[in-house]
PDB file of C-alpha atoms and ligand atoms in Angstrom:
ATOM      1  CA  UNK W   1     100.454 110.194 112.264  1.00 97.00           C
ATOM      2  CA  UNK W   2     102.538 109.017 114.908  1.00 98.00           C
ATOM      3  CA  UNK W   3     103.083 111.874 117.581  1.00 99.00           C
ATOM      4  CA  UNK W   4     106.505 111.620 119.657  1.00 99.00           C
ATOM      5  CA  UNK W   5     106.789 114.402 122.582  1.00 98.00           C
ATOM      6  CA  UNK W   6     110.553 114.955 122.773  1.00 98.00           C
ATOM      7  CA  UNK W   7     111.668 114.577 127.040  1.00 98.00           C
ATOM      8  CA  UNK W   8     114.327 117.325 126.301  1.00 98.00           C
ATOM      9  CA  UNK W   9     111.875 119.876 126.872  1.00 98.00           C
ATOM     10  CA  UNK W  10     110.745 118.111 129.645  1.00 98.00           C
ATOM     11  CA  UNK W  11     111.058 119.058 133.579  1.00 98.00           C
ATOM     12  CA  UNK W  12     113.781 116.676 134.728  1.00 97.00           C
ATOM     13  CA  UNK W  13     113.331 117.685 138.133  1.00 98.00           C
ATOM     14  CA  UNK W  14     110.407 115.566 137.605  1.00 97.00           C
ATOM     15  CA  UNK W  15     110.570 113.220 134.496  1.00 98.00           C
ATOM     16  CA  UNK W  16     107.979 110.951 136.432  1.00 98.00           C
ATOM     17  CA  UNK W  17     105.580 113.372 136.255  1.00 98.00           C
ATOM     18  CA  UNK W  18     106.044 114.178 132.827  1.00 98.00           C
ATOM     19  CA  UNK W  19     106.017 110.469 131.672  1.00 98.00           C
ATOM     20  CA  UNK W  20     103.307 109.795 133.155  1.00 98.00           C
ATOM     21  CA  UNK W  21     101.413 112.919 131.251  1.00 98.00           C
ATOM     22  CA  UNK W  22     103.020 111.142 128.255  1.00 98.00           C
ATOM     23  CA  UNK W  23     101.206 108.004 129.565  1.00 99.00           C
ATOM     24  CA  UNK W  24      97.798 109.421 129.696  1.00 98.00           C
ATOM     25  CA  UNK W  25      98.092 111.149 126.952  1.00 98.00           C
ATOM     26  CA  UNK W  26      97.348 110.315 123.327  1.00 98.00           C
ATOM     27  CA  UNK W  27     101.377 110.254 122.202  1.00 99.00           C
ATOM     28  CA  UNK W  28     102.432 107.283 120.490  1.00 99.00           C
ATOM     29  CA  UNK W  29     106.028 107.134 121.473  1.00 99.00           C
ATOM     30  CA  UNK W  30     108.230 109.108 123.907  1.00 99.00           C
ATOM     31  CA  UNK W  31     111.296 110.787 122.137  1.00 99.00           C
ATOM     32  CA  UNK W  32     114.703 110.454 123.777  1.00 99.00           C
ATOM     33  CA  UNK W  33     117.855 112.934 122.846  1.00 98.00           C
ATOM     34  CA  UNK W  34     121.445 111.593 123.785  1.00 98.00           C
ATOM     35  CA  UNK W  35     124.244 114.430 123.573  1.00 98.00           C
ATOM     36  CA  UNK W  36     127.447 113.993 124.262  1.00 98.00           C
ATOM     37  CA  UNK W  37     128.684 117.433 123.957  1.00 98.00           C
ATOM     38  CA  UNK W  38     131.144 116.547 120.914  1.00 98.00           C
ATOM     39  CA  UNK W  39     128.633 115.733 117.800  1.00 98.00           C
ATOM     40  CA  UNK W  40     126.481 118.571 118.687  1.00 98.00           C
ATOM     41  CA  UNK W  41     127.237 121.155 121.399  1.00 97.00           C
ATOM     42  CA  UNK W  42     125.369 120.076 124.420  1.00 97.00           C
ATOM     43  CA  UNK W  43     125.220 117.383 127.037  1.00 98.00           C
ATOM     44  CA  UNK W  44     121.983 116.122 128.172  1.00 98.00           C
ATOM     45  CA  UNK W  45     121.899 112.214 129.608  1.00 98.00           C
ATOM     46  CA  UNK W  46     122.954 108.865 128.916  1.00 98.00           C
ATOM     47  CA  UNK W  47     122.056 105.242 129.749  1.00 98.00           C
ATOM     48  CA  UNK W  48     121.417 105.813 133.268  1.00 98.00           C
ATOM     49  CA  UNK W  49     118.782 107.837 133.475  1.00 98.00           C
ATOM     50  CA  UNK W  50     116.831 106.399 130.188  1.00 98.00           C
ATOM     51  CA  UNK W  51     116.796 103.328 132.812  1.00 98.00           C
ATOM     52  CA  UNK W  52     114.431 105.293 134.703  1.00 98.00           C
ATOM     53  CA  UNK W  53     112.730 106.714 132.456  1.00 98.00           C
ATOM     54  CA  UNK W  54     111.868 103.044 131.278  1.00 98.00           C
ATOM     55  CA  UNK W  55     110.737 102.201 134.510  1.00 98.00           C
ATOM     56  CA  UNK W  56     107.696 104.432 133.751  1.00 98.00           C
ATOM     57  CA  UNK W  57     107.020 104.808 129.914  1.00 98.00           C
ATOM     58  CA  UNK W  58     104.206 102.504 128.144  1.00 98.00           C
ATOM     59  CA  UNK W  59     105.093 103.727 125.202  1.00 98.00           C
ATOM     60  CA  UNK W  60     108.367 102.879 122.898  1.00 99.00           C
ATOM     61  CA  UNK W  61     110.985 104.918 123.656  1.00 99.00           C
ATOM     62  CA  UNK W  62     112.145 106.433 120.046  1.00 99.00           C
ATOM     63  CA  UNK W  63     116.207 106.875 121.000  1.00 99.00           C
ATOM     64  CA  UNK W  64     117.901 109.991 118.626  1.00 99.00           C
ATOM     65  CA  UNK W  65     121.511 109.363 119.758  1.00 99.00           C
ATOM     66  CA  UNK W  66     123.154 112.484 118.944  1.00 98.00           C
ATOM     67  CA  UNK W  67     126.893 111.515 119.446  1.00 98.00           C
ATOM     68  CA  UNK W  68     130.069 110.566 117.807  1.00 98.00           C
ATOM     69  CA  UNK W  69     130.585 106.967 116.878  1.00 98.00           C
ATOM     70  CA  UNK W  70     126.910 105.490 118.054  1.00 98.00           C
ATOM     71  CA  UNK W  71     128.366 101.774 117.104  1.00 98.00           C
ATOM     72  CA  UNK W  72     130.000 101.716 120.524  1.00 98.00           C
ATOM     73  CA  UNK W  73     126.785 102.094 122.819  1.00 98.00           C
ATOM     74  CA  UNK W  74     124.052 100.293 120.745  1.00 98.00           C
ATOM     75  CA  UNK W  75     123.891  96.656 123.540  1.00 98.00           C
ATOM     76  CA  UNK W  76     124.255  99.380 126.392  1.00 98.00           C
ATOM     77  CA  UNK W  77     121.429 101.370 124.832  1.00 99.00           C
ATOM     78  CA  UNK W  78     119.170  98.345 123.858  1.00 99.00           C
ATOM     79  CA  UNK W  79     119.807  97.376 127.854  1.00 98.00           C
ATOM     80  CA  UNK W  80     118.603 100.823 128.859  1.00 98.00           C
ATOM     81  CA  UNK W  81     115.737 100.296 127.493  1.00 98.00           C
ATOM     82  CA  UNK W  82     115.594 101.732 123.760  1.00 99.00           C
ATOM     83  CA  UNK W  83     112.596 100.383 121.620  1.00 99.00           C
ATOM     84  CA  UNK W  84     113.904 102.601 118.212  1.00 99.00           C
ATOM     85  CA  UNK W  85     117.252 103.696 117.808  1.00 99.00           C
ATOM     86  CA  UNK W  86     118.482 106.375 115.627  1.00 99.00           C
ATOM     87  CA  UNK W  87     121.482 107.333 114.693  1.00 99.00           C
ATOM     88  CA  UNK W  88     123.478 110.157 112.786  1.00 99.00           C
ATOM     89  CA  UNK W  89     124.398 109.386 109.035  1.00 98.00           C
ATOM     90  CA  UNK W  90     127.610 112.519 109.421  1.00 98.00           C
ATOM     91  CA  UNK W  91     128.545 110.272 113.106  1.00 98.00           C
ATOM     92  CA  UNK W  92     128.794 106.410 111.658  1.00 98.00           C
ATOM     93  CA  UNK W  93     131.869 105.600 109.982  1.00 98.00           C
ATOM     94  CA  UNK W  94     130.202 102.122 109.205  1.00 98.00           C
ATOM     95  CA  UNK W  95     126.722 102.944 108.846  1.00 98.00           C
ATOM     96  CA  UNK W  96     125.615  99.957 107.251  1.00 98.00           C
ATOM     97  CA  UNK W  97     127.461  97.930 110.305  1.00 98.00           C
ATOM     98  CA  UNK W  98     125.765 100.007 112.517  1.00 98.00           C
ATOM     99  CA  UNK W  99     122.172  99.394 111.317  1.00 98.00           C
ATOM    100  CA  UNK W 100     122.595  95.737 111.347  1.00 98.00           C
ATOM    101  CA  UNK W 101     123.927  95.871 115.151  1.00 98.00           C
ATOM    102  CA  UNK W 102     120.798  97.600 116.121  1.00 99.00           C
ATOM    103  CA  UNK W 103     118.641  95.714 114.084  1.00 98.00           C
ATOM    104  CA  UNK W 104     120.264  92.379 115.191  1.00 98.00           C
ATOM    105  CA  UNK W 105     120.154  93.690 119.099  1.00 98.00           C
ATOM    106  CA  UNK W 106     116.445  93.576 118.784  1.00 98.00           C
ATOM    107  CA  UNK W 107     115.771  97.070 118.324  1.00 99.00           C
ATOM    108  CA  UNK W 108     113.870  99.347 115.455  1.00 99.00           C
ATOM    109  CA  UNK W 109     116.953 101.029 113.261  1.00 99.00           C
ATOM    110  CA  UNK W 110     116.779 104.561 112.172  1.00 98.00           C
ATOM    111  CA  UNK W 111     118.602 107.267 110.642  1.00 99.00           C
ATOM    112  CA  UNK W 112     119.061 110.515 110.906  1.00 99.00           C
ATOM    113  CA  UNK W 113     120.043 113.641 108.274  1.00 99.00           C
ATOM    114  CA  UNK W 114     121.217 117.046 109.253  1.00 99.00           C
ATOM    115  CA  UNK W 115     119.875 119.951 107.757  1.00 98.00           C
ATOM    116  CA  UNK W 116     122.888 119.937 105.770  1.00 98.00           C
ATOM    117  CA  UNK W 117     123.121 116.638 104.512  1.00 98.00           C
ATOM    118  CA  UNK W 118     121.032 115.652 101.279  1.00 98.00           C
ATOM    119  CA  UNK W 119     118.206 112.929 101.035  1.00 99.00           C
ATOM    120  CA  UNK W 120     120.534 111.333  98.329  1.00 98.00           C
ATOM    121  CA  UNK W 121     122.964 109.933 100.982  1.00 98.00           C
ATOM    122  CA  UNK W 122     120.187 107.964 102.213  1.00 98.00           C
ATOM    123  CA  UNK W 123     120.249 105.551  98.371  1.00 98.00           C
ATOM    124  CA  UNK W 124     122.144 102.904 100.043  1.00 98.00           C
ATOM    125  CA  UNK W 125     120.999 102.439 103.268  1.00 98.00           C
ATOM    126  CA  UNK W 126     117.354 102.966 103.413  1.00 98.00           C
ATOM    127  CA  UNK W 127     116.695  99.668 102.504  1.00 98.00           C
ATOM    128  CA  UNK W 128     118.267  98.807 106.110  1.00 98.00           C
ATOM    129  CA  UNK W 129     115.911 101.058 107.953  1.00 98.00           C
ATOM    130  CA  UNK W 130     112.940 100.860 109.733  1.00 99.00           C
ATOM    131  CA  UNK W 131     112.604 105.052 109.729  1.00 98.00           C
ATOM    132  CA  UNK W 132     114.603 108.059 108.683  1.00 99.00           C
ATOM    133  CA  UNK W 133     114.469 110.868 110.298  1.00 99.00           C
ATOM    134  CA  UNK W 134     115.467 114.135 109.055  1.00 99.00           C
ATOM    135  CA  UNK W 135     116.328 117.315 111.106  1.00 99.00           C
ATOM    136  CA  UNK W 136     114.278 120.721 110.535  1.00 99.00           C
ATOM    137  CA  UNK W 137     116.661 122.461 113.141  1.00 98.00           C
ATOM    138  CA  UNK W 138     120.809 121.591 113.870  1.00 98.00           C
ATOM    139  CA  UNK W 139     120.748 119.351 116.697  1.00 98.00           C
ATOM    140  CA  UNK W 140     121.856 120.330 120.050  1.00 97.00           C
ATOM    141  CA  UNK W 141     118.743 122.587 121.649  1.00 96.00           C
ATOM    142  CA  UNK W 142     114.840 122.617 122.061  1.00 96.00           C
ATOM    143  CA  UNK W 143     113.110 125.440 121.015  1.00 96.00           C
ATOM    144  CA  UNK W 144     114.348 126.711 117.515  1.00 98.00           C
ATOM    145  CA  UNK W 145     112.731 127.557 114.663  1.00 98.00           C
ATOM    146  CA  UNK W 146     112.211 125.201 111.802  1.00 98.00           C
ATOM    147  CA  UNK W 147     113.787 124.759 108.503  1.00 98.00           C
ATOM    148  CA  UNK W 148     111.349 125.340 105.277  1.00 98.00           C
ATOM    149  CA  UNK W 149     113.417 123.326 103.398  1.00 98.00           C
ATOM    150  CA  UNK W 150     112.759 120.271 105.302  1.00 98.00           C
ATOM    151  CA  UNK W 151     109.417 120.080 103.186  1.00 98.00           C
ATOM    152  CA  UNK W 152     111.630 119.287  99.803  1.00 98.00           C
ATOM    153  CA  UNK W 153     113.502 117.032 101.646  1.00 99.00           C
ATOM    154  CA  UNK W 154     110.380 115.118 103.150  1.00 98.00           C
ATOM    155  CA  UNK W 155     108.912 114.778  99.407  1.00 98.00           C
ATOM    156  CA  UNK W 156     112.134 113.626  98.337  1.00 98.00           C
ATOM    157  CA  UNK W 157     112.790 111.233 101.000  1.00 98.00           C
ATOM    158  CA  UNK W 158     108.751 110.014 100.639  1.00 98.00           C
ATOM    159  CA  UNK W 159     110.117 109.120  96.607  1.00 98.00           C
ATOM    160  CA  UNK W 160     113.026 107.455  97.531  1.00 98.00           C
ATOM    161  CA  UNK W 161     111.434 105.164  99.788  1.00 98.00           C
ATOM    162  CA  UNK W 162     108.584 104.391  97.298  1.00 98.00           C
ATOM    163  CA  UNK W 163     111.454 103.224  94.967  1.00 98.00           C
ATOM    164  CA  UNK W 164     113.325 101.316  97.734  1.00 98.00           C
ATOM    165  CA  UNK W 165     111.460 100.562 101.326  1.00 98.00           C
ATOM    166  CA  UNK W 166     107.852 101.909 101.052  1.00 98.00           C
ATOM    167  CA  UNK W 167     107.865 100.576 104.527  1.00 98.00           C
ATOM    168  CA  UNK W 168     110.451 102.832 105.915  1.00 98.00           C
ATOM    169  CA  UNK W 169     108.183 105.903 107.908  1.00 99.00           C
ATOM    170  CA  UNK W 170     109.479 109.319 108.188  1.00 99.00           C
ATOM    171  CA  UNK W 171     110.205 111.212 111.256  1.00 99.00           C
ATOM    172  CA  UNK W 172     111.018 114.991 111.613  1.00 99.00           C
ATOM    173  CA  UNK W 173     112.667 116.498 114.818  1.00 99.00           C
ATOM    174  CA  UNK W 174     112.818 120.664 115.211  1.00 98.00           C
ATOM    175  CA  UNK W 175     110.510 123.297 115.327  1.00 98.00           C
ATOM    176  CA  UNK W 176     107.470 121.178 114.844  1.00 98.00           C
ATOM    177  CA  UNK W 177     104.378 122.629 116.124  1.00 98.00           C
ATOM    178  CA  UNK W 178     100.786 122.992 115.749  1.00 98.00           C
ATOM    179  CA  UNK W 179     101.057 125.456 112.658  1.00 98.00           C
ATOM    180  CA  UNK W 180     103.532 122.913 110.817  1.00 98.00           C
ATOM    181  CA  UNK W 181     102.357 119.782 111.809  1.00 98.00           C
ATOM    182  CA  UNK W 182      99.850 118.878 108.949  1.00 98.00           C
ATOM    183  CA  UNK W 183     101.999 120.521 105.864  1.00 98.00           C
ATOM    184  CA  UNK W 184     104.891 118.174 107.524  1.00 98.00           C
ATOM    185  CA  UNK W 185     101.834 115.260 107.010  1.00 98.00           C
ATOM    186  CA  UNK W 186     101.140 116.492 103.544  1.00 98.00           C
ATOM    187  CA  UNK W 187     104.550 116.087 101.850  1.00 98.00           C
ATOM    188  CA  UNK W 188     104.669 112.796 103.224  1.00 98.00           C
ATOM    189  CA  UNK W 189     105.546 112.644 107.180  1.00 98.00           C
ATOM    190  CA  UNK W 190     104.228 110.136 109.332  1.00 98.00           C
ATOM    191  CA  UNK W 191     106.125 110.655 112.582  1.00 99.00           C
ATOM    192  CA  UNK W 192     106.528 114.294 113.916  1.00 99.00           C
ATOM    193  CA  UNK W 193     109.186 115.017 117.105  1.00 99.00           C
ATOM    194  CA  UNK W 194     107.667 117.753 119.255  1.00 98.00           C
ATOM    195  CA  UNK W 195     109.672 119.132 122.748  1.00 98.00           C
ATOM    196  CA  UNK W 196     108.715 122.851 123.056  1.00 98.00           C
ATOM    197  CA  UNK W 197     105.585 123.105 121.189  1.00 98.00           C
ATOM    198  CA  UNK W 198     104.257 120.745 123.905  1.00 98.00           C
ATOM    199  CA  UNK W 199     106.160 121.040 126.944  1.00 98.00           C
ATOM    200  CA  UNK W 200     106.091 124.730 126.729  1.00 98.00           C
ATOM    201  CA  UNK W 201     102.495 124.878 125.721  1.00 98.00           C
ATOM    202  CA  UNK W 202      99.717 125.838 128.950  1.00 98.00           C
ATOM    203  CA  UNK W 203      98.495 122.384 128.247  1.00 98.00           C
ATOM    204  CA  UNK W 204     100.817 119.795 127.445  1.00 98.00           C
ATOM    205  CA  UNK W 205      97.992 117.148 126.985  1.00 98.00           C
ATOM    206  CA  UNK W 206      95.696 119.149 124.976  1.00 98.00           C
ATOM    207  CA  UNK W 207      98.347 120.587 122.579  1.00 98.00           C
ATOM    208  CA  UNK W 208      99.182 116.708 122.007  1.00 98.00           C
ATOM    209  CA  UNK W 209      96.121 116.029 121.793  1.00 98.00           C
ATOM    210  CA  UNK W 210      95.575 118.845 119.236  1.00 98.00           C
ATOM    211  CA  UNK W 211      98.917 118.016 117.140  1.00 98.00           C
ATOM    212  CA  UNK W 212      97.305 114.398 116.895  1.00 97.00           C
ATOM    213  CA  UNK W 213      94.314 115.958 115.044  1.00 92.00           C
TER     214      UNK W 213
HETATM  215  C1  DX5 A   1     117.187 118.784 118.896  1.00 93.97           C
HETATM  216  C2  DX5 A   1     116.529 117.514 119.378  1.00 93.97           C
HETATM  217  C3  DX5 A   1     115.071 117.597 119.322  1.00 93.97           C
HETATM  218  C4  DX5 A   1     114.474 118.648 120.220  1.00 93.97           C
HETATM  219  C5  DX5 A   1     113.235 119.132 119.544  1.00 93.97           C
HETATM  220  O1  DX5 A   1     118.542 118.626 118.814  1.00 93.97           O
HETATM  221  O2  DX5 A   1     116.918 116.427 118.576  1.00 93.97           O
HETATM  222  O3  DX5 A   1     114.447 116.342 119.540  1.00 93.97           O
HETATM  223  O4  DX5 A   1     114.155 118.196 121.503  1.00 93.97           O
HETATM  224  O5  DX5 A   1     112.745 120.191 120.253  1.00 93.97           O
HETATM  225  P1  DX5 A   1     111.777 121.265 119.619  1.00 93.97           P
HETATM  226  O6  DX5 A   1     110.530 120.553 119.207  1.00 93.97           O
HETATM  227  O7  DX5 A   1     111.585 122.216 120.747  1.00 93.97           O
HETATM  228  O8  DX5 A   1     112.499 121.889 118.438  1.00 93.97           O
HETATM  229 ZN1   ZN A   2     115.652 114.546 118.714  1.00 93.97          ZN
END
């Protein structure tokens, strides 16, 4: 299971610190939300500050760009320092466009499902994508509770990429925690997003390690 702490939750007074946790820790890649205030509700950073947080990381940065028309940013992103980049299925007006343009920048190409929007619309584009993920909260804030639904959608999502890309993985991103985290596993997950569950645990480096187990 690959483990990605979500930097949202983190203290960005002092990222450093935090990455460097991330770092030590046993994490496999460092998760990175881009709002832009229009696709979802909130603002939280762009291309500027992933620079920095570059500058530190060992680990892939796993970009979930959470704004309106991602087709536009993907050489600035890939420049910032993105190692995956995800983007919204309900954003991309050319999804299929978009995939190849992050996939021919260099970069790992995912994509990412509201709550709302059924594993079906996925048919003609997994085959483009290195991962999927799907959304157990609506996007736009750290710390709410998780979907239960997301479970049928992870065993769905698991068949359709037996049929068409059994080497796509599958990410989730909400609510995950330490309850969640193997039943997520068991219907077929093999990435798991987690911001508050860690960063707002006593100890952010044994709850990761925990998760991991
Ligand atoms: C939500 C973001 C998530 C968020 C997850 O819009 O995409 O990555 O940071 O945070 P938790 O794990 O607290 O739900
Ligand atoms: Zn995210």
């Amino acid at each position: 299971m690959i483990l990605s702490p979500s930097l949202l939750s983190a203290d960005f007074g002092n990222l450093q610190r935090d990455i460097e946790m991330l770092n030590a820790s046993e994490c496999d890649w460092l998760h990175v939300d881009v709002m832009d205030g229009l696709f979802v509700p909130n603002i939280s950073f762009g291309q500027p500050v992933i620079k920095h947080i570059k500058k530190h990381a060992r680990k892939p940065l796993d970009v979930h760009l959470m704004i309106m028309d991602p087709g536009r940013y993907v050489g600035s992103f890939k420049e910032a320092g993105a190692d995956i980049l995800t983007v919204h299925y309900e954003a991309c007006t050319h999804l299929d466009r978009v995939l190849h343009a992050i996939k021919d920048a260099g970069m790992k190409a995912g994509v990412v499902l509201n709550p709302g929007s059924p594993v079906s619309l996925m048919e003609d584009t997994v085959q483009l994508c290195d991962l999927v993920l799907l959304m157990s909260v609506n996007p736009g804030f750290g710390g709410q509770k998780f979907i239960e639904n997301t479970y049928n959608k992870v065993r769905q999502l698991r068949d359709l990429c037996n049929r068409k890309n059994p080497e796509c993985l599958i990410e989730i991103d909400g609510g995950v925690n330490l309850q969640n985290a193997h039943l997520l596993v068991e219907a077929g997950a093999d990435a798991l997003v987690a911001g508050n569950a860690v960063f707002a645990s006593p100890d952010p480096m044994a709850t990761i390690k925990a998760m991991k187990q």
